[in-house]
Tab-separated table of C-alpha atoms in Angstrom:
chain	number	residue	atom	x	y	z
A	216	MET	CA	86.276	64.754	121.821
A	217	PRO	CA	88.721	62.723	119.983
A	218	LEU	CA	88.747	62.664	115.913
A	219	ASP	CA	88.594	58.660	115.269
A	220	ARG	CA	90.717	57.504	112.190
A	221	ILE	CA	89.133	54.950	110.040
A	222	PRO	CA	91.809	51.993	109.733
A	223	GLY	CA	93.454	52.011	106.215
A	224	GLU	CA	96.168	54.244	104.467
A	225	ASP	CA	93.525	56.883	103.819
A	226	ASN	CA	93.002	60.382	106.358
A	227	LEU	CA	89.636	59.979	107.193
A	228	TYR	CA	88.037	60.622	110.737
A	229	ILE	CA	84.406	60.108	112.289
A	230	GLY	CA	83.488	61.893	115.091
A	231	SER	CA	80.966	64.302	117.009
A	232	ALA	CA	79.995	67.829	116.139
A	233	PHE	CA	81.549	68.766	119.564
A	234	VAL	CA	85.059	68.942	117.625
A	235	VAL	CA	84.289	71.225	114.325
A	236	SER	CA	84.596	74.305	116.978
A	237	GLN	CA	87.972	72.879	118.096
A	238	ASP	CA	90.381	74.481	115.237
A	239	LYS	CA	93.722	73.122	116.857
A	240	LEU	CA	92.077	70.295	116.868
A	241	LEU	CA	91.294	69.854	113.883
A	242	ASP	CA	94.591	71.635	112.817
A	243	SER	CA	96.585	69.045	114.110
A	244	HIS	CA	94.972	66.439	112.489
A	245	ASN	CA	95.865	68.501	109.110
A	246	ILE	CA	91.792	68.223	108.462
A	247	SER	CA	91.520	69.831	105.131
A	248	HIS	CA	87.324	68.847	104.640
A	249	ILE	CA	84.305	68.535	106.737
A	250	LEU	CA	81.159	66.752	105.758
A	251	SER	CA	78.285	67.269	108.344
A	252	VAL	CA	75.384	64.871	108.129
A	253	LEU	CA	72.815	66.470	110.451
A	254	GLN	CA	70.427	69.448	110.434
A	255	TYR	CA	71.712	72.689	110.299
A	256	THR	CA	69.519	75.929	110.024
A	257	ASN	CA	70.246	78.546	107.153
A	258	LYS	CA	71.381	80.962	109.908
A	259	GLU	CA	73.365	77.993	111.706
A	260	LYS	CA	75.126	77.848	108.073
A	261	ALA	CA	75.598	81.451	107.893
A	262	ASP	CA	77.012	81.450	111.119
A	263	ILE	CA	79.290	78.896	110.647
A	264	ALA	CA	81.027	80.588	107.551
A	265	ALA	CA	81.290	84.029	109.507
A	266	GLN	CA	83.535	82.576	112.206
A	267	PRO	CA	87.538	83.136	111.950
A	268	HIS	CA	89.290	80.299	111.386
A	269	SER	CA	92.982	79.164	111.873
A	270	ARG	CA	92.779	77.710	108.052
A	271	PRO	CA	90.598	77.389	105.324
A	272	ARG	CA	88.613	74.176	105.008
A	273	THR	CA	85.892	72.899	102.296
A	274	ARG	CA	82.772	72.070	104.229
A	275	ILE	CA	79.427	70.431	102.831
A	276	PHE	CA	76.316	70.064	104.372
A	277	VAL	CA	74.064	67.068	104.322
A	278	ASP	CA	70.594	68.245	106.282
A	279	VAL	CA	69.419	64.755	107.524
A	280	ASP	CA	67.694	63.543	110.935
A	281	ASP	CA	68.327	60.296	112.922
A	282	VAL	CA	65.636	58.470	111.796
A	283	GLU	CA	64.900	55.350	110.256
A	284	GLU	CA	62.406	56.913	107.958
A	285	GLU	CA	64.509	59.409	106.731
A	286	ASP	CA	66.271	59.011	102.953
A	287	LEU	CA	69.916	58.659	103.431
A	288	LEU	CA	70.068	56.697	100.601
A	289	VAL	CA	70.028	59.652	97.917
A	290	HIS	CA	72.873	61.672	99.231
A	291	PHE	CA	75.179	58.770	99.258
A	292	PRO	CA	76.515	59.889	95.685
A	293	ARG	CA	77.686	63.021	96.959
A	294	ILE	CA	78.906	62.091	100.244
A	295	VAL	CA	81.457	59.604	98.535
A	296	ARG	CA	82.289	62.364	95.605
A	297	PHE	CA	83.069	64.442	98.668
A	298	ILE	CA	84.988	62.299	100.535
A	299	GLU	CA	87.398	60.962	97.566
A	300	PHE	CA	87.701	64.372	96.154
A	301	GLY	CA	88.971	65.639	100.316
A	302	LEU	CA	91.259	62.535	100.461
A	303	LYS	CA	92.738	63.324	96.828
A	304	SER	CA	93.105	67.155	96.852
A	305	GLY	CA	94.966	67.571	99.727
A	306	ASN	CA	96.126	70.895	101.551
A	307	LYS	CA	97.150	72.841	98.687
A	308	GLU	CA	98.020	75.510	100.847
A	309	ASP	CA	100.837	74.196	103.038
A	310	ALA	CA	103.231	73.915	99.956
A	311	ASP	CA	106.439	74.083	102.186
A	312	LYS	CA	104.996	71.056	104.257
A	313	ASP	CA	106.188	66.972	103.215
A	314	ILE	CA	103.852	65.091	101.181
A	315	GLU	CA	102.329	63.028	103.902
A	316	GLU	CA	101.007	66.302	105.970
A	317	ARG	CA	100.011	67.495	102.161
A	318	LYS	CA	97.496	64.915	101.960
A	319	GLY	CA	93.959	65.688	102.504
A	320	ALA	CA	92.360	64.730	105.446
A	321	VAL	CA	88.587	64.386	105.772
A	322	TYR	CA	86.238	64.584	108.871
A	323	VAL	CA	82.856	63.485	108.662
A	324	HIS	CA	80.503	64.030	111.757
A	325	CYS	CA	77.222	64.137	113.071
A	326	ALA	CA	75.784	64.882	116.167
A	327	MET	CA	77.233	62.225	118.394
A	328	GLY	CA	79.226	60.292	115.668
A	329	LYS	CA	76.860	57.403	115.957
A	330	SER	CA	74.948	56.860	113.206
A	331	ARG	CA	74.616	59.570	110.467
A	332	SER	CA	78.182	60.128	110.307
A	333	ALA	CA	78.831	56.340	110.515
A	334	THR	CA	76.496	55.615	107.399
A	335	ALA	CA	77.810	58.148	105.294
A	336	VAL	CA	81.680	56.726	105.996
A	337	ILE	CA	80.253	52.730	105.951
A	338	ALA	CA	78.776	54.131	101.918
A	339	TYR	CA	82.263	55.456	101.279
A	340	LEU	CA	84.353	52.488	102.445
A	341	MET	CA	81.910	50.413	100.509
A	342	TRP	CA	82.080	52.240	97.093
A	343	LYS	CA	86.298	52.713	97.241
A	344	HIS	CA	87.042	49.433	98.821
A	345	PRO	CA	84.675	46.656	97.710
A	346	GLU	CA	86.699	44.024	97.318
A	347	LYS	CA	87.464	44.461	101.381
A	348	PHE	CA	84.134	43.232	102.126
A	349	ARG	CA	82.802	40.955	99.646
A	350	SER	CA	81.998	37.639	101.158
A	351	ALA	CA	83.669	34.240	100.085
A	352	GLU	CA	80.537	33.191	98.125
A	353	ALA	CA	81.340	36.436	95.821
A	354	GLU	CA	84.703	35.667	95.891
A	355	SER	CA	84.475	32.380	94.489
A	356	ASP	CA	82.433	33.767	91.246
A	357	ASP	CA	84.629	35.172	88.692
A	358	SER	CA	81.802	36.530	87.003
A	359	SER	CA	80.769	38.983	90.525
A	360	ALA	CA	84.046	40.567	90.332
A	361	PRO	CA	83.479	44.265	91.109
A	362	ARG	CA	83.060	46.955	88.958
A	363	LYS	CA	82.016	50.343	90.185
A	364	GLY	CA	78.463	51.079	89.531
A	365	SER	CA	77.552	47.789	88.195
A	366	GLN	CA	78.325	44.818	90.446
A	367	LYS	CA	75.223	42.894	91.681
A	368	TYR	CA	75.527	40.773	95.040
A	369	PRO	CA	73.026	38.486	95.968
A	370	PRO	CA	70.935	39.623	99.447
A	371	ALA	CA	73.442	37.185	101.510
A	372	VAL	CA	76.437	38.777	100.344
A	373	ALA	CA	75.018	42.031	100.592
A	374	GLU	CA	74.463	42.146	104.300
A	375	ASP	CA	77.651	39.970	104.955
A	376	ALA	CA	79.481	42.844	103.550
A	377	LEU	CA	77.754	45.733	105.538
A	378	ARG	CA	78.793	43.843	108.629
A	379	ARG	CA	82.456	43.860	107.389
A	380	ALA	CA	82.148	47.300	106.577
A	381	LEU	CA	80.627	48.303	110.155
A	382	ALA	CA	83.096	46.010	112.216
A	383	LEU	CA	85.855	48.210	110.517
A	384	VAL	CA	84.399	51.382	111.532
A	385	ARG	CA	84.057	50.217	114.734
A	386	GLU	CA	87.523	49.427	114.891
A	387	ALA	CA	88.022	53.503	114.993
A	388	ARG	CA	84.926	54.316	116.769
A	389	PRO	CA	83.218	51.166	118.809
A	390	LEU	CA	79.978	53.130	119.350
A	391	VAL	CA	78.544	53.594	116.130
A	392	GLU	CA	75.577	52.064	115.701
A	393	PRO	CA	73.435	52.971	112.494
A	394	ASN	CA	69.780	52.992	112.654
A	395	PRO	CA	68.207	50.167	111.311
A	396	GLY	CA	66.636	52.505	108.372
A	397	PHE	CA	70.141	53.258	106.897
A	398	MET	CA	71.700	50.125	107.519
A	399	ARG	CA	68.506	48.463	105.051
A	400	GLN	CA	70.139	51.601	102.852
A	401	LEU	CA	73.448	50.589	102.941
A	402	VAL	CA	72.218	46.768	101.860
A	403	MET	CA	70.184	48.455	98.958
A	404	TRP	CA	73.459	50.624	98.334
A	405	TRP	CA	75.639	47.556	98.146
A	406	ARG	CA	73.309	45.526	95.916
A	407	MET	CA	72.889	48.716	93.436
A	408	GLY	CA	76.494	48.562	93.012
A	409	CYS	CA	76.971	51.677	94.806
A	410	PRO	CA	76.741	53.716	91.893
A	411	ALA	CA	78.083	57.425	92.484
A	412	ASP	CA	78.849	58.236	88.746
A	413	SER	CA	76.524	61.211	88.780
A	414	PRO	CA	74.736	63.312	91.824
A	415	ASP	CA	71.192	61.608	90.787
A	416	ALA	CA	73.033	58.119	90.277
A	417	VAL	CA	70.405	56.296	92.863
A	418	GLU	CA	67.576	58.333	91.918
A	419	ARG	CA	67.555	56.829	88.441
A	420	ARG	CA	67.520	53.248	89.791
A	421	PRO	CA	64.940	51.430	89.581
A	422	ALA	CA	64.994	50.158	92.986
A	423	TYR	CA	65.590	53.153	94.419
A	424	GLN	CA	62.406	54.552	92.836
A	425	ARG	CA	60.507	51.248	93.492
A	426	TRP	CA	61.928	52.096	97.718
A	427	LEU	CA	60.432	55.496	97.371
A	428	TYR	CA	57.188	54.097	96.110
A	429	GLU	CA	56.640	51.427	99.032
A	430	LYS	CA	57.660	54.445	101.359
A	431	ASP	CA	55.032	56.313	100.413
A	432	VAL	CA	52.320	53.425	100.026
A	433	GLU	CA	53.491	52.492	103.990
A	434	GLU	CA	53.024	56.259	105.331
A	435	SER	CA	49.853	56.851	103.015
A	436	THR	CA	48.039	54.075	104.331
A	437	ARG	CA	48.819	54.599	108.038
A	438	ILE	CA	47.131	58.093	107.891
A	439	GLY	CA	44.294	56.557	105.433
A	440	ARG	CA	44.717	57.832	101.756
A	441	ALA	CA	45.789	56.580	98.902
A	442	PRO	CA	49.569	57.543	97.965
A	443	GLY	CA	50.852	60.643	96.036
A	444	ARG	CA	53.412	58.599	94.077
A	445	LEU	CA	52.634	55.856	91.497
A	446	TRP	CA	55.186	53.245	90.492
A	447	PHE	CA	54.704	50.740	87.237
A	448	GLY	CA	56.817	48.046	87.048
A	449	ASP	CA	55.971	47.708	83.805
A	450	GLU	CA	56.733	51.102	83.191
A	451	VAL	CA	60.195	50.608	84.408
A	452	GLU	CA	60.800	47.475	82.184
A	453	ALA	CA	59.414	49.271	79.209
A	454	SER	CA	61.927	51.930	79.704
A	455	LYS	CA	64.912	49.715	79.831
A	456	ALA	CA	63.791	47.985	77.013
A	457	ARG	CA	64.030	51.260	75.151
A	458	ASP	CA	67.714	51.701	75.811
A	459	ALA	CA	69.851	48.783	75.862
A	460	ALA	CA	73.066	50.463	76.583
A	461	ALA	CA	71.216	51.477	80.177
A	462	ALA	CA	69.784	48.418	80.904
A	463	GLU	CA	72.817	46.700	80.150
A	464	ASP	CA	74.219	48.468	83.445
A	465	GLU	CA	70.998	49.091	84.859
A	466	ILE	CA	71.231	46.373	88.150
A	467	GLU	CA	68.194	45.561	90.182
A	468	GLU	CA	67.928	43.817	93.301
A	469	ALA	CA	68.599	40.536	93.702
A	470	GLU	CA	65.500	39.302	95.325
A	471	GLU	CA	63.641	41.506	92.668
A	472	GLU	CA	65.133	39.472	90.071
A	473	LYS	CA	62.460	36.476	88.832
A	474	PRO	CA	64.221	34.019	86.159
A	475	VAL	CA	61.734	32.114	84.732
A	476	LYS	CA	62.560	28.788	83.239
A	477	PRO	CA	61.998	27.515	79.362
A	478	GLY	CA	58.200	26.735	78.945
A	479	GLN	CA	57.170	27.955	82.595
A	480	ASN	CA	56.687	31.535	82.056
A	481	TYR	CA	52.632	32.425	81.554
A	482	GLN	CA	50.360	35.393	81.264
A	483	LEU	CA	46.961	36.431	82.945
A	484	ARG	CA	44.506	37.613	80.344
A	485	CYS	CA	41.139	39.201	80.561
A	486	LYS	CA	38.846	36.223	79.844
A	487	VAL	CA	36.592	38.234	77.572
A	488	CYS	CA	38.293	40.023	75.000
A	489	ARG	CA	42.307	38.264	75.448
A	490	ARG	CA	43.690	41.325	76.578
A	491	VAL	CA	47.440	40.404	78.228
A	492	LEU	CA	46.905	41.825	81.738
A	493	ALA	CA	49.961	40.758	83.922
A	494	GLY	CA	53.209	38.808	82.938
A	495	GLN	CA	54.481	36.269	85.440
A	496	ASN	CA	57.191	38.930	86.453
A	497	PHE	CA	54.528	41.023	87.718
A	498	VAL	CA	52.764	38.811	89.914
A	499	VAL	CA	53.504	39.181	93.522
A	500	PRO	CA	54.391	35.630	95.445
A	501	HIS	CA	52.019	35.207	98.996
A	502	GLU	CA	52.608	32.651	101.643
A	503	PRO	CA	49.652	31.095	103.110
A	504	PRO	CA	50.141	31.035	107.426
A	505	GLU	CA	51.994	28.172	109.120
A	506	ILE	CA	48.842	25.409	109.537
A	507	VAL	CA	47.987	25.252	113.184
A	508	GLU	CA	47.000	22.259	114.851
A	509	GLY	CA	43.067	22.142	115.229
A	510	HIS	CA	42.480	24.540	112.906
A	511	PRO	CA	41.494	23.795	109.549
A	512	PRO	CA	43.824	24.304	106.786
A	513	PRO	CA	44.170	27.144	104.753
A	514	ALA	CA	41.834	27.254	101.423
A	515	ALA	CA	43.336	27.390	97.970
A	516	CYS	CA	44.028	30.900	96.655
A	517	ASN	CA	41.542	32.488	94.655
A	518	HIS	CA	43.336	35.535	94.180
A	519	HIS	CA	45.939	36.143	91.243
A	520	PHE	CA	47.961	39.591	93.012
A	521	VAL	CA	50.134	41.484	90.861
A	522	GLU	CA	52.376	44.866	91.012
A	523	PRO	CA	50.811	47.915	90.041
A	524	LEU	CA	50.898	48.296	86.413
A	525	SER	CA	50.225	51.261	83.974
A	526	TRP	CA	47.147	50.367	82.585
A	527	MET	CA	46.038	50.654	86.084
A	528	ARG	CA	46.536	54.310	85.624
A	529	PRO	CA	43.569	56.257	85.407
A	530	VAL	CA	41.485	54.500	88.115
A	531	LEU	CA	44.862	55.141	90.817
A	532	GLU	CA	45.333	58.480	89.708
A	533	GLU	CA	41.380	58.922	90.794
A	534	GLY	CA	43.292	58.861	94.620
A	535	ALA	CA	40.529	56.260	96.307
A	536	LEU	CA	41.845	53.868	99.057
A	537	GLU	CA	40.141	50.595	97.111
A	538	GLY	CA	37.718	50.287	93.987
A	539	ARG	CA	37.591	47.582	91.261
A	540	LEU	CA	39.949	47.138	88.684
A	541	VAL	CA	38.592	46.797	85.162
A	542	CYS	CA	40.000	45.737	81.562
A	543	PRO	CA	42.110	48.693	80.182
A	544	ASN	CA	40.425	47.469	76.574
A	545	THR	CA	37.755	50.236	75.695
A	546	ARG	CA	35.644	47.873	73.952
A	547	CYS	CA	35.410	45.116	76.879
A	548	ASN	CA	35.761	47.169	80.292
A	549	ALA	CA	34.975	43.981	82.161
A	550	GLN	CA	35.446	43.832	85.551
A	551	VAL	CA	38.812	41.746	86.436
A	552	GLY	CA	39.819	42.230	89.737
A	553	ARG	CA	39.573	44.843	93.098
A	554	TYR	CA	42.638	46.700	94.972
A	555	SER	CA	43.186	48.564	98.213
A	556	TRP	CA	46.214	50.422	98.917
A	557	GLN	CA	45.523	49.049	102.523
A	558	GLY	CA	45.663	45.483	101.763
A	559	PHE	CA	43.102	42.477	102.321
A	560	LYS	CA	43.281	38.629	103.245
A	561	CYS	CA	43.656	36.481	100.609
A	562	THR	CA	41.388	33.005	100.910
A	563	CYS	CA	44.503	31.353	101.791
A	564	ARG	CA	44.337	33.545	105.057
A	565	ALA	CA	48.203	35.430	103.855
A	566	TRP	CA	47.488	39.349	104.274
A	567	VAL	CA	48.865	41.188	101.235
A	568	CYS	CA	49.559	44.744	101.350
A	569	PRO	CA	49.382	46.408	99.356
A	570	ALA	CA	46.567	44.345	96.993
A	571	PHE	CA	45.849	44.396	93.611
A	572	SER	CA	43.637	41.452	92.230
A	573	LEU	CA	43.264	39.825	89.260
A	574	GLN	CA	40.559	37.762	89.685
A	575	PRO	CA	40.855	33.330	88.397
A	576	SER	CA	37.100	33.842	87.648
A	577	ARG	CA	37.976	36.726	85.446
A	578	VAL	CA	41.525	36.147	83.935
A	579	ASP	CA	42.974	33.047	82.054
A	580	ARG	CA	46.333	31.974	83.269
A	581	ILE	CA	47.894	31.360	79.967
A	582	MET	CA	51.183	29.609	79.105
A	583	VAL	CA	53.446	31.384	76.507
A	584	ASN	CA	57.079	30.697	75.519
A	585	ASN	CA	59.706	32.801	76.928
A	586	ALA	CA	60.053	34.877	73.574
A	587	ALA	CA	56.333	35.820	73.530
A	588	ALA	CA	56.389	36.954	77.552
A	589	ASP	CA	59.414	39.061	77.283
A	590	GLY	CA	58.386	40.635	74.255
A	591	ALA	CA	55.598	41.875	72.394
A	592	ASN	CA	52.390	40.489	72.364
A	593	SER	CA	52.421	37.290	70.184
A	594	ASN	CA	48.623	37.882	69.603
A	595	PRO	CA	48.633	41.421	69.085
A	596	TYR	CA	44.930	41.601	67.599
A	597	ASN	CA	43.797	40.082	70.686
A	598	ILE	CA	41.730	36.968	68.284
A	599	ARG	CA	40.972	34.267	71.000
A	600	SER	CA	42.251	31.060	70.636
A	601	PRO	CA	40.011	28.136	69.624
A	602	PRO	CA	38.374	25.773	72.483
A	603	GLY	CA	41.268	23.844	74.105
A	604	GLN	CA	44.089	25.522	73.271
A	605	SER	CA	45.962	27.415	75.825
A	606	LYS	CA	49.020	28.061	74.008
A	607	VAL	CA	49.704	31.218	72.261
């Protein structure tokens, strides 16, 4: 029942649950703090606290199962702060020992020391030593120099960082293998900039909120019901705009960024009243299936798929799986499209799920300058443009 030490200067160990009851083994490695990343019942925790030990140790529990759907990401700030505290605080009761023996030592475990504990250790390493895992792509760009809580990396860099961190942990414990769900969460953690400045640092990130929404949509549609959680992309944008200081540090996933060249931005507006329904940054791209020889080519797209937006709230809160989308202008109420949480197929044969479609026959695609698209509506009174003029 070994304790495997992570390579580096810190006394950070990883292993299984079988070790935590072996006081002599823990003492031999000067373990001062224990992080248990697995499900314990309240009775089991009480029994653990009542057991006599050869020396006091600080221990916390992160109650999660080893399944892909489990949300371990939300616990990362607490995990990395505890490990850092344990490594720095040391064994203060051992004042008679030399400096090396008084250094803190943290043991991280799950059931088998394979998935959950490995995920926790990797999350810590990525937060503590980002410079070790940056790829050559990031190192070649001075602007991407790491800064805890705010660095941003492209998807390829994030995945490469995870591979490097995983390889380092496997040097200590070759059997470690975080489940695929935890691997995706570690990629998100890196792209967010490993935020751990507060216990709710991850919860406040739009990328995390969107991920929760997508999880809820997937789970809900699987059982044939509308999701209980609603997420609106434009509300996130509005919140960031209201707080410029927070927006400066707000990190979104790289693939969510949709840079638009000057003069190429557009809005989707109701044909009847000219109400702006969606900007280009909220349009969901989709790709038609590949052309198969002997089959007719896909038809042109007859849908503008968009993210769920706040003006859809009244109809979505009704809890139906599908329905119509109407213009939010109460003086108009024209039907502008339809939605389905379970998705549907575009005329180009691409499947989109969930699907929020604005129909080209009911909305206009209006070219606008970037200032009008990013800021307030340049036509606040919804005055219809003269015939033949599409620019606002």
